[in-house]
């Protein structure tokens, strides 16, 4: 319990956070994922996908676009990358 991330996620600011959860993932459950994300500091984005733990193509695109903005990369070409 001493090293449980829920005790520290509220102190991540000013770092931006992007939480991605699969609705059919058994761990964490959707309910526990919502509690964890709620305790996180801002700025944050929280998205749930119709997927399991491995998530899906939509989640991968969202993650790549979010990272692109965070580290100021140029335009991503999804057709070239086969996503």
mmCIF file of N, CA, C and O in Angstrom:
data_model
loop_
_atom_site.group_PDB
_atom_site.id
_atom_site.type_symbol
_atom_site.label_atom_id
_atom_site.label_comp_id
_atom_site.label_asym_id
_atom_site.label_seq_id
_atom_site.Cartn_x
_atom_site.Cartn_y
_atom_site.Cartn_z
ATOM 1 N N UNK A 1 0.814 -1.201 0.000
ATOM 2 C CA UNK A 1 0.000 0.000 0.000
ATOM 3 C C UNK A 1 0.856 1.264 0.000
ATOM 4 O O UNK A 1 0.446 2.273 -0.542
ATOM 5 N N UNK A 2 2.050 1.192 0.582
ATOM 6 C CA UNK A 2 2.913 2.359 0.658
ATOM 7 C C UNK A 2 3.338 2.835 -0.727
ATOM 8 O O UNK A 2 3.470 4.032 -0.963
ATOM 9 N N UNK A 3 3.532 1.930 -1.667
ATOM 10 C CA UNK A 3 3.962 2.313 -3.008
ATOM 11 C C UNK A 3 2.826 2.266 -4.023
ATOM 12 O O UNK A 3 3.054 2.351 -5.223
ATOM 13 N N UNK A 4 1.605 2.170 -3.594
ATOM 14 C CA UNK A 4 0.457 2.125 -4.496
ATOM 15 C C UNK A 4 0.364 3.447 -5.257
ATOM 16 O O UNK A 4 0.313 4.520 -4.661
ATOM 17 N N UNK A 5 0.344 3.386 -6.605
ATOM 18 C CA UNK A 5 0.321 4.619 -7.410
ATOM 19 C C UNK A 5 -0.847 5.556 -7.113
ATOM 20 O O UNK A 5 -0.723 6.761 -7.312
ATOM 21 N N UNK A 6 -1.950 5.036 -6.628
ATOM 22 C CA UNK A 6 -3.100 5.911 -6.350
ATOM 23 C C UNK A 6 -2.756 6.942 -5.273
ATOM 24 O O UNK A 6 -3.360 8.012 -5.217
ATOM 25 N N UNK A 7 -1.754 6.640 -4.452
ATOM 26 C CA UNK A 7 -1.337 7.579 -3.408
ATOM 27 C C UNK A 7 -0.489 8.721 -3.951
ATOM 28 O O UNK A 7 -0.259 9.702 -3.246
ATOM 29 N N UNK A 8 -0.010 8.606 -5.196
ATOM 30 C CA UNK A 8 0.923 9.581 -5.743
ATOM 31 C C UNK A 8 0.470 10.235 -7.040
ATOM 32 O O UNK A 8 1.010 11.266 -7.427
ATOM 33 N N UNK A 9 -0.519 9.678 -7.708
ATOM 34 C CA UNK A 9 -0.931 10.177 -9.019
ATOM 35 C C UNK A 9 -1.440 11.627 -8.958
ATOM 36 O O UNK A 9 -1.369 12.352 -9.931
ATOM 37 N N UNK A 10 -1.883 12.041 -7.823
ATOM 38 C CA UNK A 10 -2.353 13.415 -7.651
ATOM 39 C C UNK A 10 -1.239 14.447 -7.678
ATOM 40 O O UNK A 10 -1.498 15.645 -7.730
ATOM 41 N N UNK A 11 0.012 13.995 -7.660
ATOM 42 C CA UNK A 11 1.161 14.899 -7.636
ATOM 43 C C UNK A 11 1.920 14.939 -8.960
ATOM 44 O O UNK A 11 3.036 15.445 -9.010
ATOM 45 N N UNK A 12 1.341 14.445 -10.021
ATOM 46 C CA UNK A 12 2.032 14.384 -11.314
ATOM 47 C C UNK A 12 2.154 15.749 -11.993
ATOM 48 O O UNK A 12 3.028 15.944 -12.820
ATOM 49 N N UNK A 13 1.289 16.690 -11.648
ATOM 50 C CA UNK A 13 1.330 18.021 -12.264
ATOM 51 C C UNK A 13 2.692 18.645 -12.029
ATOM 52 O O UNK A 13 3.301 18.412 -10.988
ATOM 53 N N UNK A 14 3.217 19.364 -12.978
ATOM 54 C CA UNK A 14 2.569 19.904 -14.169
ATOM 55 C C UNK A 14 2.610 18.968 -15.374
ATOM 56 O O UNK A 14 2.239 19.371 -16.471
ATOM 57 N N UNK A 15 3.062 17.739 -15.199
ATOM 58 C CA UNK A 15 3.096 16.797 -16.322
ATOM 59 C C UNK A 15 1.696 16.491 -16.810
ATOM 60 O O UNK A 15 0.782 16.287 -16.013
ATOM 61 N N UNK A 16 1.522 16.447 -18.125
ATOM 62 C CA UNK A 16 0.237 16.087 -18.725
ATOM 63 C C UNK A 16 0.081 14.573 -18.679
ATOM 64 O O UNK A 16 1.047 13.828 -18.873
ATOM 65 N N UNK A 17 -1.127 14.111 -18.414
ATOM 66 C CA UNK A 17 -1.420 12.685 -18.322
ATOM 67 C C UNK A 17 -2.488 12.304 -19.333
ATOM 68 O O UNK A 17 -3.429 13.063 -19.571
ATOM 69 N N UNK A 18 -2.355 11.124 -19.907
ATOM 70 C CA UNK A 18 -3.362 10.592 -20.821
ATOM 71 C C UNK A 18 -3.635 9.159 -20.399
ATOM 72 O O UNK A 18 -2.804 8.277 -20.557
ATOM 73 N N UNK A 19 -4.806 8.941 -19.822
ATOM 74 C CA UNK A 19 -5.215 7.610 -19.374
ATOM 75 C C UNK A 19 -6.072 6.962 -20.439
ATOM 76 O O UNK A 19 -7.032 7.555 -20.919
ATOM 77 N N UNK A 20 -5.729 5.734 -20.780
ATOM 78 C CA UNK A 20 -6.496 4.967 -21.751
ATOM 79 C C UNK A 20 -6.858 3.635 -21.101
ATOM 80 O O UNK A 20 -5.981 2.912 -20.625
ATOM 81 N N UNK A 21 -8.150 3.331 -21.112
ATOM 82 C CA UNK A 21 -8.631 2.108 -20.492
ATOM 83 C C UNK A 21 -9.541 1.347 -21.441
ATOM 84 O O UNK A 21 -10.318 1.954 -22.178
ATOM 85 N N UNK A 22 -9.459 0.031 -21.394
ATOM 86 C CA UNK A 22 -10.363 -0.827 -22.155
ATOM 87 C C UNK A 22 -11.588 -1.152 -21.318
ATOM 88 O O UNK A 22 -11.452 -1.567 -20.159
ATOM 89 N N UNK A 23 -12.762 -0.971 -21.888
ATOM 90 C CA UNK A 23 -14.005 -1.220 -21.148
ATOM 91 C C UNK A 23 -14.176 -2.682 -20.759
ATOM 92 O O UNK A 23 -14.847 -2.989 -19.781
ATOM 93 N N UNK A 24 -13.579 -3.596 -21.522
ATOM 94 C CA UNK A 24 -13.732 -5.022 -21.208
ATOM 95 C C UNK A 24 -12.488 -5.599 -20.546
ATOM 96 O O UNK A 24 -12.352 -6.814 -20.429
ATOM 97 N N UNK A 25 -11.588 -4.736 -20.105
ATOM 98 C CA UNK A 25 -10.397 -5.177 -19.386
ATOM 99 C C UNK A 25 -10.825 -5.615 -17.984
ATOM 100 O O UNK A 25 -11.579 -4.924 -17.317
ATOM 101 N N UNK A 26 -10.337 -6.738 -17.533
ATOM 102 C CA UNK A 26 -10.679 -7.199 -16.191
ATOM 103 C C UNK A 26 -9.914 -6.475 -15.104
ATOM 104 O O UNK A 26 -10.348 -6.414 -13.957
ATOM 105 N N UNK A 27 -8.757 -5.928 -15.444
ATOM 106 C CA UNK A 27 -7.962 -5.206 -14.464
ATOM 107 C C UNK A 27 -7.243 -4.067 -15.146
ATOM 108 O O UNK A 27 -6.430 -4.313 -16.035
ATOM 109 N N UNK A 28 -7.482 -2.856 -14.820
ATOM 110 C CA UNK A 28 -8.452 -2.477 -13.808
ATOM 111 C C UNK A 28 -9.868 -2.536 -14.358
ATOM 112 O O UNK A 28 -10.073 -2.445 -15.563
ATOM 113 N N UNK A 29 -10.807 -2.666 -13.478
ATOM 114 C CA UNK A 29 -12.203 -2.592 -13.905
ATOM 115 C C UNK A 29 -12.495 -1.150 -14.314
ATOM 116 O O UNK A 29 -11.752 -0.226 -13.955
ATOM 117 N N UNK A 30 -13.571 -0.952 -15.044
ATOM 118 C CA UNK A 30 -13.925 0.407 -15.466
ATOM 119 C C UNK A 30 -14.148 1.303 -14.244
ATOM 120 O O UNK A 30 -13.713 2.459 -14.224
ATOM 121 N N UNK A 31 -14.769 0.759 -13.231
ATOM 122 C CA UNK A 31 -15.036 1.546 -12.020
ATOM 123 C C UNK A 31 -13.737 1.950 -11.314
ATOM 124 O O UNK A 31 -13.555 3.108 -10.943
ATOM 125 N N UNK A 32 -12.813 1.025 -11.136
ATOM 126 C CA UNK A 32 -11.561 1.366 -10.452
ATOM 127 C C UNK A 32 -10.693 2.288 -11.313
ATOM 128 O O UNK A 32 -9.975 3.139 -10.788
ATOM 129 N N UNK A 33 -10.767 2.145 -12.637
ATOM 130 C CA UNK A 33 -10.039 3.042 -13.530
ATOM 131 C C UNK A 33 -10.551 4.468 -13.380
ATOM 132 O O UNK A 33 -9.770 5.425 -13.372
ATOM 133 N N UNK A 34 -11.856 4.626 -13.262
ATOM 134 C CA UNK A 34 -12.440 5.958 -13.090
ATOM 135 C C UNK A 34 -11.984 6.590 -11.780
ATOM 136 O O UNK A 34 -11.677 7.780 -11.727
ATOM 137 N N UNK A 35 -11.924 5.808 -10.716
ATOM 138 C CA UNK A 35 -11.473 6.319 -9.415
ATOM 139 C C UNK A 35 -10.023 6.770 -9.512
ATOM 140 O O UNK A 35 -9.655 7.853 -9.058
ATOM 141 N N UNK A 36 -9.181 5.945 -10.129
ATOM 142 C CA UNK A 36 -7.761 6.267 -10.287
ATOM 143 C C UNK A 36 -7.591 7.558 -11.094
ATOM 144 O O UNK A 36 -6.860 8.465 -10.685
ATOM 145 N N UNK A 37 -8.266 7.648 -12.214
ATOM 146 C CA UNK A 37 -8.154 8.825 -13.067
ATOM 147 C C UNK A 37 -8.673 10.075 -12.358
ATOM 148 O O UNK A 37 -8.117 11.161 -12.527
ATOM 149 N N UNK A 38 -9.717 9.917 -11.581
ATOM 150 C CA UNK A 38 -10.275 11.066 -10.858
ATOM 151 C C UNK A 38 -9.259 11.625 -9.858
ATOM 152 O O UNK A 38 -9.179 12.829 -9.650
ATOM 153 N N UNK A 39 -8.459 10.764 -9.264
ATOM 154 C CA UNK A 39 -7.471 11.206 -8.274
ATOM 155 C C UNK A 39 -6.240 11.839 -8.909
ATOM 156 O O UNK A 39 -5.447 12.476 -8.225
ATOM 157 N N UNK A 40 -6.079 11.672 -10.214
ATOM 158 C CA UNK A 40 -4.912 12.209 -10.909
ATOM 159 C C UNK A 40 -4.987 13.728 -11.001
ATOM 160 O O UNK A 40 -6.058 14.317 -11.094
ATOM 161 N N UNK A 41 -3.815 14.332 -11.000
ATOM 162 C CA UNK A 41 -3.739 15.790 -11.145
ATOM 163 C C UNK A 41 -4.025 16.189 -12.586
ATOM 164 O O UNK A 41 -4.023 15.361 -13.497
ATOM 165 N N UNK A 42 -4.268 17.467 -12.774
ATOM 166 C CA UNK A 42 -4.466 18.036 -14.112
ATOM 167 C C UNK A 42 -3.168 18.649 -14.572
ATOM 168 O O UNK A 42 -2.353 19.046 -13.742
ATOM 169 N N UNK A 43 -2.935 18.736 -15.868
ATOM 170 C CA UNK A 43 -3.855 18.424 -16.960
ATOM 171 C C UNK A 43 -3.898 16.920 -17.237
ATOM 172 O O UNK A 43 -2.901 16.225 -17.101
ATOM 173 N N UNK A 44 -5.086 16.449 -17.612
ATOM 174 C CA UNK A 44 -5.244 15.031 -17.912
ATOM 175 C C UNK A 44 -6.364 14.825 -18.918
ATOM 176 O O UNK A 44 -7.263 15.659 -19.048
ATOM 177 N N UNK A 45 -6.271 13.724 -19.623
ATOM 178 C CA UNK A 45 -7.318 13.251 -20.522
ATOM 179 C C UNK A 45 -7.576 11.813 -20.120
ATOM 180 O O UNK A 45 -6.634 11.056 -19.844
ATOM 181 N N UNK A 46 -8.844 11.429 -20.092
ATOM 182 C CA UNK A 46 -9.215 10.055 -19.754
ATOM 183 C C UNK A 46 -10.143 9.541 -20.845
ATOM 184 O O UNK A 46 -11.145 10.183 -21.152
ATOM 185 N N UNK A 47 -9.778 8.410 -21.452
ATOM 186 C CA UNK A 47 -10.618 7.827 -22.504
ATOM 187 C C UNK A 47 -10.800 6.341 -22.252
ATOM 188 O O UNK A 47 -9.870 5.650 -21.852
ATOM 189 N N UNK A 48 -12.011 5.888 -22.500
ATOM 190 C CA UNK A 48 -12.349 4.467 -22.419
ATOM 191 C C UNK A 48 -12.666 3.979 -23.827
ATOM 192 O O UNK A 48 -13.318 4.671 -24.604
ATOM 193 N N UNK A 49 -12.200 2.782 -24.134
ATOM 194 C CA UNK A 49 -12.366 2.211 -25.469
ATOM 195 C C UNK A 49 -13.107 0.887 -25.386
ATOM 196 O O UNK A 49 -13.002 0.171 -24.391
ATOM 197 N N UNK A 50 -13.829 0.553 -26.443
ATOM 198 C CA UNK A 50 -14.489 -0.743 -26.548
ATOM 199 C C UNK A 50 -13.420 -1.772 -26.887
ATOM 200 O O UNK A 50 -13.268 -2.189 -28.041
ATOM 201 N N UNK A 51 -12.636 -2.137 -25.886
ATOM 202 C CA UNK A 51 -11.497 -3.030 -26.087
ATOM 203 C C UNK A 51 -11.110 -3.649 -24.749
ATOM 204 O O UNK A 51 -11.588 -3.228 -23.701
ATOM 205 N N UNK A 52 -10.218 -4.620 -24.839
ATOM 206 C CA UNK A 52 -9.660 -5.237 -23.644
ATOM 207 C C UNK A 52 -8.368 -4.545 -23.239
ATOM 208 O O UNK A 52 -8.118 -3.392 -23.602
ATOM 209 N N UNK A 53 -7.520 -5.276 -22.544
ATOM 210 C CA UNK A 53 -6.291 -4.705 -22.006
ATOM 211 C C UNK A 53 -5.341 -4.203 -23.098
ATOM 212 O O UNK A 53 -4.654 -3.202 -22.912
ATOM 213 N N UNK A 54 -5.310 -4.875 -24.243
ATOM 214 C CA UNK A 54 -4.411 -4.480 -25.333
ATOM 215 C C UNK A 54 -4.922 -3.265 -26.104
ATOM 216 O O UNK A 54 -4.229 -2.754 -26.980
ATOM 217 N N UNK A 55 -6.107 -2.805 -25.782
ATOM 218 C CA UNK A 55 -6.752 -1.677 -26.441
ATOM 219 C C UNK A 55 -6.961 -1.966 -27.923
ATOM 220 O O UNK A 55 -7.107 -3.109 -28.311
ATOM 221 N N UNK A 56 -7.036 -0.937 -28.772
ATOM 222 C CA UNK A 56 -7.376 -1.151 -30.186
ATOM 223 C C UNK A 56 -6.723 -0.054 -31.035
ATOM 224 O O UNK A 56 -5.983 0.791 -30.527
ATOM 225 N N UNK A 57 -6.999 -0.094 -32.349
ATOM 226 C CA UNK A 57 -6.397 0.886 -33.262
ATOM 227 C C UNK A 57 -6.778 2.318 -32.912
ATOM 228 O O UNK A 57 -5.955 3.229 -33.019
ATOM 229 N N UNK A 58 -8.013 2.525 -32.507
ATOM 230 C CA UNK A 58 -8.444 3.879 -32.128
ATOM 231 C C UNK A 58 -7.589 4.407 -30.979
ATOM 232 O O UNK A 58 -7.143 5.559 -30.997
ATOM 233 N N UNK A 59 -7.336 3.568 -29.994
ATOM 234 C CA UNK A 59 -6.520 3.974 -28.848
ATOM 235 C C UNK A 59 -5.081 4.261 -29.274
ATOM 236 O O UNK A 59 -4.466 5.227 -28.811
ATOM 237 N N UNK A 60 -4.548 3.435 -30.165
ATOM 238 C CA UNK A 60 -3.182 3.662 -30.646
ATOM 239 C C UNK A 60 -3.077 4.983 -31.408
ATOM 240 O O UNK A 60 -2.116 5.740 -31.244
ATOM 241 N N UNK A 61 -4.069 5.292 -32.229
ATOM 242 C CA UNK A 61 -4.066 6.576 -32.950
ATOM 243 C C UNK A 61 -4.170 7.742 -31.973
ATOM 244 O O UNK A 61 -3.432 8.721 -32.087
ATOM 245 N N UNK A 62 -5.095 7.626 -31.005
ATOM 246 C CA UNK A 62 -5.251 8.692 -30.008
ATOM 247 C C UNK A 62 -3.950 8.921 -29.250
ATOM 248 O O UNK A 62 -3.545 10.055 -29.010
ATOM 249 N N UNK A 63 -3.287 7.827 -28.880
ATOM 250 C CA UNK A 63 -2.035 7.928 -28.132
ATOM 251 C C UNK A 63 -0.948 8.588 -28.973
ATOM 252 O O UNK A 63 -0.237 9.480 -28.496
ATOM 253 N N UNK A 64 -0.832 8.186 -30.211
ATOM 254 C CA UNK A 64 0.179 8.772 -31.094
ATOM 255 C C UNK A 64 -0.081 10.261 -31.309
ATOM 256 O O UNK A 64 0.856 11.068 -31.271
ATOM 257 N N UNK A 65 -1.331 10.639 -31.501
ATOM 258 C CA UNK A 65 -1.670 12.052 -31.701
ATOM 259 C C UNK A 65 -1.399 12.858 -30.442
ATOM 260 O O UNK A 65 -0.902 13.988 -30.510
ATOM 261 N N UNK A 66 -1.714 12.289 -29.277
ATOM 262 C CA UNK A 66 -1.463 12.974 -28.016
ATOM 263 C C UNK A 66 0.040 13.177 -27.823
ATOM 264 O O UNK A 66 0.492 14.273 -27.486
ATOM 265 N N UNK A 67 0.813 12.116 -28.069
ATOM 266 C CA UNK A 67 2.264 12.224 -27.931
ATOM 267 C C UNK A 67 2.837 13.231 -28.931
ATOM 268 O O UNK A 67 3.746 13.993 -28.600
ATOM 269 N N UNK A 68 2.290 13.226 -30.138
ATOM 270 C CA UNK A 68 2.737 14.166 -31.162
ATOM 271 C C UNK A 68 2.593 15.600 -30.657
ATOM 272 O O UNK A 68 3.498 16.415 -30.809
ATOM 273 N N UNK A 69 1.479 15.903 -30.039
ATOM 274 C CA UNK A 69 1.245 17.258 -29.518
ATOM 275 C C UNK A 69 2.148 17.551 -28.321
ATOM 276 O O UNK A 69 2.659 18.662 -28.178
ATOM 277 N N UNK A 70 2.333 16.558 -27.449
ATOM 278 C CA UNK A 70 3.120 16.772 -26.238
ATOM 279 C C UNK A 70 4.586 17.053 -26.536
ATOM 280 O O UNK A 70 5.203 17.884 -25.887
ATOM 281 N N UNK A 71 5.136 16.350 -27.525
ATOM 282 C CA UNK A 71 6.556 16.531 -27.817
ATOM 283 C C UNK A 71 6.783 17.312 -29.111
ATOM 284 O O UNK A 71 7.892 17.377 -29.613
ATOM 285 N N UNK A 72 5.695 17.884 -29.624
ATOM 286 C CA UNK A 72 5.736 18.794 -30.775
ATOM 287 C C UNK A 72 6.399 18.178 -32.012
ATOM 288 O O UNK A 72 7.297 18.748 -32.605
ATOM 289 N N UNK A 73 5.915 16.990 -32.377
ATOM 290 C CA UNK A 73 6.364 16.350 -33.608
ATOM 291 C C UNK A 73 5.604 16.930 -34.787
ATOM 292 O O UNK A 73 4.549 17.522 -34.622
ATOM 293 N N UNK A 74 6.096 16.691 -35.973
ATOM 294 C CA UNK A 74 5.390 17.126 -37.166
ATOM 295 C C UNK A 74 4.162 16.258 -37.411
ATOM 296 O O UNK A 74 3.802 15.395 -36.611
ATOM 297 N N UNK A 75 3.538 16.461 -38.543
ATOM 298 C CA UNK A 75 2.330 15.733 -38.933
ATOM 299 C C UNK A 75 2.607 14.237 -39.029
ATOM 300 O O UNK A 75 3.643 13.811 -39.532
ATOM 301 N N UNK A 76 1.665 13.424 -38.545
ATOM 302 C CA UNK A 76 1.781 11.972 -38.657
ATOM 303 C C UNK A 76 1.010 11.501 -39.882
ATOM 304 O O UNK A 76 -0.101 11.946 -40.127
ATOM 305 N N UNK A 77 1.577 10.597 -40.643
ATOM 306 C CA UNK A 77 0.911 10.035 -41.806
ATOM 307 C C UNK A 77 0.500 8.600 -41.482
ATOM 308 O O UNK A 77 1.311 7.681 -41.519
ATOM 309 N N UNK A 78 -0.789 8.408 -41.156
ATOM 310 C CA UNK A 78 -1.268 7.102 -40.711
ATOM 311 C C UNK A 78 -1.221 6.068 -41.830
ATOM 312 O O UNK A 78 -0.961 4.899 -41.583
ATOM 313 N N UNK A 79 -1.449 6.443 -43.058
ATOM 314 C CA UNK A 79 -1.429 5.480 -44.162
ATOM 315 C C UNK A 79 -0.037 4.898 -44.336
ATOM 316 O O UNK A 79 0.120 3.717 -44.609
ATOM 317 N N UNK A 80 0.987 5.713 -44.194
ATOM 318 C CA UNK A 80 2.352 5.237 -44.298
ATOM 319 C C UNK A 80 2.686 4.236 -43.199
ATOM 320 O O UNK A 80 3.432 3.302 -43.402
ATOM 321 N N UNK A 81 2.151 4.432 -42.038
ATOM 322 C CA UNK A 81 2.473 3.578 -40.897
ATOM 323 C C UNK A 81 1.567 2.360 -40.806
ATOM 324 O O UNK A 81 1.723 1.550 -39.920
ATOM 325 N N UNK A 82 0.570 2.246 -41.653
ATOM 326 C CA UNK A 82 -0.301 1.090 -41.644
ATOM 327 C C UNK A 82 -1.211 0.990 -40.443
ATOM 328 O O UNK A 82 -1.606 -0.083 -40.038
ATOM 329 N N UNK A 83 -1.543 2.109 -39.846
ATOM 330 C CA UNK A 83 -2.436 2.108 -38.671
ATOM 331 C C UNK A 83 -3.826 2.439 -39.109
ATOM 332 O O UNK A 83 -4.065 3.266 -39.914
#
